[in-house]
Amino acid sequence: MVAGRSRLSSQVGGPIRSFDHVAVPMRNTDAMVQFYRDLGFTVMEGPSICSVHFGDNKINLHRPERWQNESFTLRAPAAEPPCGDFCFVWDGPVDALRSVLDRAGAEVIEGPVARTGGRDGGTADGT
Protein backbone atom coordinates (compact mmCIF):
# COMPACT_ATOMS: atom_id res chain seq x y z
CA MET A 1 0.00 0.00 0.00
CA VAL A 2 2.77 2.46 0.76
CA ALA A 3 4.21 2.01 -2.73
CA GLY A 4 0.80 2.79 -4.23
CA ARG A 5 0.42 5.89 -2.06
CA SER A 6 3.86 7.17 -3.04
CA ARG A 7 3.17 6.56 -6.70
CA LEU A 8 -0.16 8.40 -6.53
CA SER A 9 1.35 11.34 -4.68
CA SER A 10 4.09 11.74 -7.26
CA GLN A 11 1.63 11.72 -10.18
CA VAL A 12 -0.64 14.56 -9.16
CA GLY A 13 -0.53 18.18 -8.10
CA GLY A 14 -2.49 17.58 -4.90
CA PRO A 15 -1.80 14.34 -3.05
CA ILE A 16 -4.10 12.52 -0.72
CA ARG A 17 -3.44 14.24 2.61
CA SER A 18 -5.21 11.99 5.07
CA PHE A 19 -8.03 9.62 5.82
CA ASP A 20 -11.47 11.12 6.55
CA HIS A 21 -14.08 8.47 7.33
CA VAL A 22 -15.49 5.01 6.64
CA ALA A 23 -19.18 4.26 6.17
CA VAL A 24 -20.46 0.72 6.65
CA PRO A 25 -24.03 -0.49 6.23
CA MET A 26 -24.79 -2.85 9.13
CA ARG A 27 -27.54 -5.35 9.85
CA ASN A 28 -26.78 -5.38 13.62
CA THR A 29 -25.49 -1.96 14.63
CA ASP A 30 -26.22 -2.55 18.32
CA ALA A 31 -23.58 -5.28 18.60
CA MET A 32 -21.01 -3.16 16.75
CA VAL A 33 -21.76 -0.08 18.87
CA GLN A 34 -21.22 -2.13 22.02
CA PHE A 35 -17.94 -3.51 20.63
CA TYR A 36 -16.55 0.00 20.01
CA ARG A 37 -17.79 1.24 23.40
CA ASP A 38 -16.06 -1.70 25.09
CA LEU A 39 -12.84 -0.61 23.36
CA GLY A 40 -13.25 2.90 24.79
CA PHE A 41 -14.30 4.80 21.65
CA THR A 42 -16.75 7.71 21.75
CA VAL A 43 -19.97 6.57 20.08
CA MET A 44 -22.90 8.73 19.04
CA GLU A 45 -26.21 7.06 18.19
CA GLY A 46 -29.07 8.25 16.03
CA PRO A 47 -32.19 6.61 14.66
CA SER A 48 -30.56 5.61 11.36
CA ILE A 49 -26.82 6.09 11.88
CA CYS A 50 -24.25 5.60 14.63
CA SER A 51 -20.78 7.10 14.52
CA VAL A 52 -17.58 6.00 16.21
CA HIS A 53 -15.17 8.92 16.75
CA PHE A 54 -11.38 8.95 17.14
CA GLY A 55 -9.22 11.99 16.45
CA ASP A 56 -10.44 13.75 13.29
CA ASN A 57 -11.87 10.50 11.93
CA LYS A 58 -15.06 8.56 12.27
CA ILE A 59 -16.70 5.31 11.30
CA ASN A 60 -20.35 5.63 10.30
CA LEU A 61 -22.43 2.54 11.03
CA HIS A 62 -25.58 2.76 8.92
CA ARG A 63 -28.62 1.02 10.37
CA PRO A 64 -30.94 -0.85 7.95
CA GLU A 65 -33.40 2.04 8.24
CA ARG A 66 -30.76 4.16 6.51
CA TRP A 67 -29.44 1.98 3.72
CA GLN A 68 -32.78 0.34 2.90
CA ASN A 69 -34.40 3.75 2.34
CA GLU A 70 -34.61 4.55 -1.40
CA SER A 71 -34.22 8.28 -0.73
CA PHE A 72 -30.77 7.74 0.84
CA THR A 73 -28.29 8.96 -1.80
CA LEU A 74 -24.94 8.76 0.03
CA ARG A 75 -24.32 5.24 -1.20
CA ALA A 76 -23.67 3.10 -4.24
CA PRO A 77 -26.67 1.34 -5.81
CA ALA A 78 -25.66 -1.96 -4.17
CA ALA A 79 -24.59 -0.56 -0.77
CA GLU A 80 -25.76 -3.37 1.47
CA PRO A 81 -23.80 -5.49 3.94
CA PRO A 82 -21.03 -6.59 3.59
CA CYS A 83 -19.88 -3.52 1.63
CA GLY A 84 -18.70 -0.09 2.74
CA ASP A 85 -17.00 3.07 1.59
CA PHE A 86 -13.96 4.98 2.72
CA CYS A 87 -13.02 8.58 2.01
CA PHE A 88 -9.74 10.45 1.83
CA VAL A 89 -8.91 14.14 2.12
CA TRP A 90 -7.52 15.52 -1.17
CA ASP A 91 -5.18 18.52 -1.09
CA GLY A 92 -5.49 19.68 -4.67
CA PRO A 93 -7.83 20.98 -7.34
CA VAL A 94 -10.79 18.92 -8.54
CA ASP A 95 -9.36 18.81 -12.08
CA ALA A 96 -6.19 17.10 -10.83
CA LEU A 97 -8.24 14.55 -8.92
CA ARG A 98 -10.39 13.87 -11.98
CA SER A 99 -7.22 13.27 -14.04
CA VAL A 100 -6.00 10.71 -11.51
CA LEU A 101 -9.38 8.96 -11.46
CA ASP A 102 -9.54 8.93 -15.28
CA ARG A 103 -6.05 7.40 -15.55
CA ALA A 104 -7.07 4.74 -13.02
CA GLY A 105 -10.21 3.92 -15.02
CA ALA A 106 -12.52 4.95 -12.17
CA GLU A 107 -15.88 6.19 -13.40
CA VAL A 108 -17.18 9.22 -11.51
CA ILE A 109 -20.89 8.58 -10.97
CA GLU A 110 -21.60 11.69 -8.90
CA GLY A 111 -19.87 14.88 -7.94
CA PRO A 112 -18.36 16.96 -6.90
CA VAL A 113 -21.13 17.43 -4.35
CA ALA A 114 -21.19 18.86 -0.81
CA ARG A 115 -20.81 16.13 1.81
CA THR A 116 -20.29 15.86 5.55
CA GLY A 117 -17.53 13.46 6.52
CA GLY A 118 -15.31 12.93 9.53
CA ARG A 119 -14.51 16.63 9.50
CA ASP A 120 -16.74 19.66 8.98
CA GLY A 121 -17.58 18.94 5.36
CA GLY A 122 -16.31 19.41 1.85
CA THR A 123 -17.04 18.13 -1.61
CA ALA A 124 -16.90 14.58 -2.88
CA ASP A 125 -16.55 12.72 -6.15
CA GLY A 126 -18.25 9.33 -6.03
CA THR A 127 -16.72 6.46 -7.97
PDB file of C-alpha atoms in Angstrom:
ATOM      1  CA  MET A   1       0.000   0.000   0.000  1.00  0.00           C
ATOM      2  CA  VAL A   2       2.775   2.456   0.761  1.00  0.00           C
ATOM      3  CA  ALA A   3       4.206   2.014  -2.730  1.00  0.00           C
ATOM      4  CA  GLY A   4       0.799   2.791  -4.235  1.00  0.00           C
ATOM      5  CA  ARG A   5       0.420   5.886  -2.063  1.00  0.00           C
ATOM      6  CA  SER A   6       3.856   7.174  -3.038  1.00  0.00           C
ATOM      7  CA  ARG A   7       3.169   6.559  -6.705  1.00  0.00           C
ATOM      8  CA  LEU A   8      -0.157   8.401  -6.528  1.00  0.00           C
ATOM      9  CA  SER A   9       1.355  11.341  -4.679  1.00  0.00           C
ATOM     10  CA  SER A  10       4.091  11.738  -7.265  1.00  0.00           C
ATOM     11  CA  GLN A  11       1.626  11.723 -10.182  1.00  0.00           C
ATOM     12  CA  VAL A  12      -0.645  14.561  -9.156  1.00  0.00           C
ATOM     13  CA  GLY A  13      -0.529  18.177  -8.103  1.00  0.00           C
ATOM     14  CA  GLY A  14      -2.486  17.584  -4.899  1.00  0.00           C
ATOM     15  CA  PRO A  15      -1.804  14.343  -3.049  1.00  0.00           C
ATOM     16  CA  ILE A  16      -4.098  12.521  -0.717  1.00  0.00           C
ATOM     17  CA  ARG A  17      -3.439  14.237   2.608  1.00  0.00           C
ATOM     18  CA  SER A  18      -5.214  11.990   5.068  1.00  0.00           C
ATOM     19  CA  PHE A  19      -8.033   9.623   5.824  1.00  0.00           C
ATOM     20  CA  ASP A  20     -11.473  11.117   6.551  1.00  0.00           C
ATOM     21  CA  HIS A  21     -14.083   8.469   7.330  1.00  0.00           C
ATOM     22  CA  VAL A  22     -15.486   5.011   6.640  1.00  0.00           C
ATOM     23  CA  ALA A  23     -19.185   4.258   6.167  1.00  0.00           C
ATOM     24  CA  VAL A  24     -20.458   0.715   6.650  1.00  0.00           C
ATOM     25  CA  PRO A  25     -24.034  -0.491   6.233  1.00  0.00           C
ATOM     26  CA  MET A  26     -24.787  -2.852   9.134  1.00  0.00           C
ATOM     27  CA  ARG A  27     -27.538  -5.352   9.852  1.00  0.00           C
ATOM     28  CA  ASN A  28     -26.784  -5.380  13.616  1.00  0.00           C
ATOM     29  CA  THR A  29     -25.485  -1.960  14.635  1.00  0.00           C
ATOM     30  CA  ASP A  30     -26.224  -2.547  18.319  1.00  0.00           C
ATOM     31  CA  ALA A  31     -23.576  -5.280  18.596  1.00  0.00           C
ATOM     32  CA  MET A  32     -21.006  -3.165  16.748  1.00  0.00           C
ATOM     33  CA  VAL A  33     -21.756  -0.078  18.867  1.00  0.00           C
ATOM     34  CA  GLN A  34     -21.216  -2.126  22.024  1.00  0.00           C
ATOM     35  CA  PHE A  35     -17.945  -3.509  20.626  1.00  0.00           C
ATOM     36  CA  TYR A  36     -16.554  -0.001  20.014  1.00  0.00           C
ATOM     37  CA  ARG A  37     -17.789   1.243  23.399  1.00  0.00           C
ATOM     38  CA  ASP A  38     -16.057  -1.699  25.088  1.00  0.00           C
ATOM     39  CA  LEU A  39     -12.842  -0.607  23.356  1.00  0.00           C
ATOM     40  CA  GLY A  40     -13.250   2.901  24.787  1.00  0.00           C
ATOM     41  CA  PHE A  41     -14.301   4.797  21.653  1.00  0.00           C
ATOM     42  CA  THR A  42     -16.748   7.713  21.751  1.00  0.00           C
ATOM     43  CA  VAL A  43     -19.968   6.570  20.085  1.00  0.00           C
ATOM     44  CA  MET A  44     -22.904   8.733  19.042  1.00  0.00           C
ATOM     45  CA  GLU A  45     -26.211   7.058  18.190  1.00  0.00           C
ATOM     46  CA  GLY A  46     -29.068   8.254  16.026  1.00  0.00           C
ATOM     47  CA  PRO A  47     -32.194   6.609  14.659  1.00  0.00           C
ATOM     48  CA  SER A  48     -30.556   5.611  11.361  1.00  0.00           C
ATOM     49  CA  ILE A  49     -26.820   6.091  11.878  1.00  0.00           C
ATOM     50  CA  CYS A  50     -24.251   5.600  14.628  1.00  0.00           C
ATOM     51  CA  SER A  51     -20.780   7.102  14.517  1.00  0.00           C
ATOM     52  CA  VAL A  52     -17.579   6.000  16.206  1.00  0.00           C
ATOM     53  CA  HIS A  53     -15.169   8.920  16.748  1.00  0.00           C
ATOM     54  CA  PHE A  54     -11.384   8.947  17.144  1.00  0.00           C
ATOM     55  CA  GLY A  55      -9.220  11.994  16.446  1.00  0.00           C
ATOM     56  CA  ASP A  56     -10.436  13.746  13.288  1.00  0.00           C
ATOM     57  CA  ASN A  57     -11.870  10.497  11.926  1.00  0.00           C
ATOM     58  CA  LYS A  58     -15.065   8.560  12.265  1.00  0.00           C
ATOM     59  CA  ILE A  59     -16.700   5.309  11.297  1.00  0.00           C
ATOM     60  CA  ASN A  60     -20.354   5.626  10.300  1.00  0.00           C
ATOM     61  CA  LEU A  61     -22.428   2.541  11.030  1.00  0.00           C
ATOM     62  CA  HIS A  62     -25.579   2.761   8.916  1.00  0.00           C
ATOM     63  CA  ARG A  63     -28.615   1.025  10.371  1.00  0.00           C
ATOM     64  CA  PRO A  64     -30.939  -0.855   7.953  1.00  0.00           C
ATOM     65  CA  GLU A  65     -33.404   2.036   8.245  1.00  0.00           C
ATOM     66  CA  ARG A  66     -30.761   4.157   6.514  1.00  0.00           C
ATOM     67  CA  TRP A  67     -29.439   1.979   3.720  1.00  0.00           C
ATOM     68  CA  GLN A  68     -32.785   0.337   2.899  1.00  0.00           C
ATOM     69  CA  ASN A  69     -34.395   3.754   2.336  1.00  0.00           C
ATOM     70  CA  GLU A  70     -34.609   4.551  -1.398  1.00  0.00           C
ATOM     71  CA  SER A  71     -34.218   8.284  -0.727  1.00  0.00           C
ATOM     72  CA  PHE A  72     -30.765   7.739   0.844  1.00  0.00           C
ATOM     73  CA  THR A  73     -28.291   8.961  -1.796  1.00  0.00           C
ATOM     74  CA  LEU A  74     -24.941   8.758   0.029  1.00  0.00           C
ATOM     75  CA  ARG A  75     -24.316   5.242  -1.205  1.00  0.00           C
ATOM     76  CA  ALA A  76     -23.674   3.098  -4.240  1.00  0.00           C
ATOM     77  CA  PRO A  77     -26.670   1.341  -5.814  1.00  0.00           C
ATOM     78  CA  ALA A  78     -25.658  -1.963  -4.165  1.00  0.00           C
ATOM     79  CA  ALA A  79     -24.592  -0.558  -0.771  1.00  0.00           C
ATOM     80  CA  GLU A  80     -25.759  -3.367   1.473  1.00  0.00           C
ATOM     81  CA  PRO A  81     -23.796  -5.486   3.938  1.00  0.00           C
ATOM     82  CA  PRO A  82     -21.027  -6.588   3.595  1.00  0.00           C
ATOM     83  CA  CYS A  83     -19.876  -3.525   1.634  1.00  0.00           C
ATOM     84  CA  GLY A  84     -18.705  -0.091   2.744  1.00  0.00           C
ATOM     85  CA  ASP A  85     -16.997   3.068   1.587  1.00  0.00           C
ATOM     86  CA  PHE A  86     -13.960   4.984   2.722  1.00  0.00           C
ATOM     87  CA  CYS A  87     -13.018   8.581   2.006  1.00  0.00           C
ATOM     88  CA  PHE A  88      -9.739  10.450   1.834  1.00  0.00           C
ATOM     89  CA  VAL A  89      -8.914  14.138   2.121  1.00  0.00           C
ATOM     90  CA  TRP A  90      -7.521  15.517  -1.175  1.00  0.00           C
ATOM     91  CA  ASP A  91      -5.185  18.524  -1.095  1.00  0.00           C
ATOM     92  CA  GLY A  92      -5.487  19.683  -4.669  1.00  0.00           C
ATOM     93  CA  PRO A  93      -7.831  20.979  -7.345  1.00  0.00           C
ATOM     94  CA  VAL A  94     -10.790  18.918  -8.539  1.00  0.00           C
ATOM     95  CA  ASP A  95      -9.359  18.812 -12.081  1.00  0.00           C
ATOM     96  CA  ALA A  96      -6.188  17.103 -10.834  1.00  0.00           C
ATOM     97  CA  LEU A  97      -8.241  14.547  -8.924  1.00  0.00           C
ATOM     98  CA  ARG A  98     -10.388  13.874 -11.984  1.00  0.00           C
ATOM     99  CA  SER A  99      -7.224  13.275 -14.044  1.00  0.00           C
ATOM    100  CA  VAL A 100      -6.005  10.708 -11.514  1.00  0.00           C
ATOM    101  CA  LEU A 101      -9.379   8.957 -11.461  1.00  0.00           C
ATOM    102  CA  ASP A 102      -9.539   8.931 -15.284  1.00  0.00           C
ATOM    103  CA  ARG A 103      -6.053   7.397 -15.547  1.00  0.00           C
ATOM    104  CA  ALA A 104      -7.072   4.742 -13.024  1.00  0.00           C
ATOM    105  CA  GLY A 105     -10.207   3.916 -15.023  1.00  0.00           C
ATOM    106  CA  ALA A 106     -12.516   4.950 -12.166  1.00  0.00           C
ATOM    107  CA  GLU A 107     -15.880   6.185 -13.398  1.00  0.00           C
ATOM    108  CA  VAL A 108     -17.180   9.221 -11.509  1.00  0.00           C
ATOM    109  CA  ILE A 109     -20.885   8.583 -10.965  1.00  0.00           C
ATOM    110  CA  GLU A 110     -21.598  11.690  -8.896  1.00  0.00           C
ATOM    111  CA  GLY A 111     -19.869  14.882  -7.945  1.00  0.00           C
ATOM    112  CA  PRO A 112     -18.356  16.962  -6.896  1.00  0.00           C
ATOM    113  CA  VAL A 113     -21.126  17.435  -4.347  1.00  0.00           C
ATOM    114  CA  ALA A 114     -21.186  18.863  -0.814  1.00  0.00           C
ATOM    115  CA  ARG A 115     -20.815  16.134   1.806  1.00  0.00           C
ATOM    116  CA  THR A 116     -20.289  15.859   5.549  1.00  0.00           C
ATOM    117  CA  GLY A 117     -17.527  13.461   6.524  1.00  0.00           C
ATOM    118  CA  GLY A 118     -15.309  12.927   9.532  1.00  0.00           C
ATOM    119  CA  ARG A 119     -14.508  16.633   9.499  1.00  0.00           C
ATOM    120  CA  ASP A 120     -16.741  19.657   8.981  1.00  0.00           C
ATOM    121  CA  GLY A 121     -17.584  18.937   5.355  1.00  0.00           C
ATOM    122  CA  GLY A 122     -16.305  19.412   1.848  1.00  0.00           C
ATOM    123  CA  THR A 123     -17.042  18.132  -1.614  1.00  0.00           C
ATOM    124  CA  ALA A 124     -16.895  14.581  -2.877  1.00  0.00           C
ATOM    125  CA  ASP A 125     -16.551  12.720  -6.146  1.00  0.00           C
ATOM    126  CA  GLY A 126     -18.247   9.327  -6.031  1.00  0.00           C
ATOM    127  CA  THR A 127     -16.718   6.460  -7.970  1.00  0.00           C
TER     128      THR A 127
END
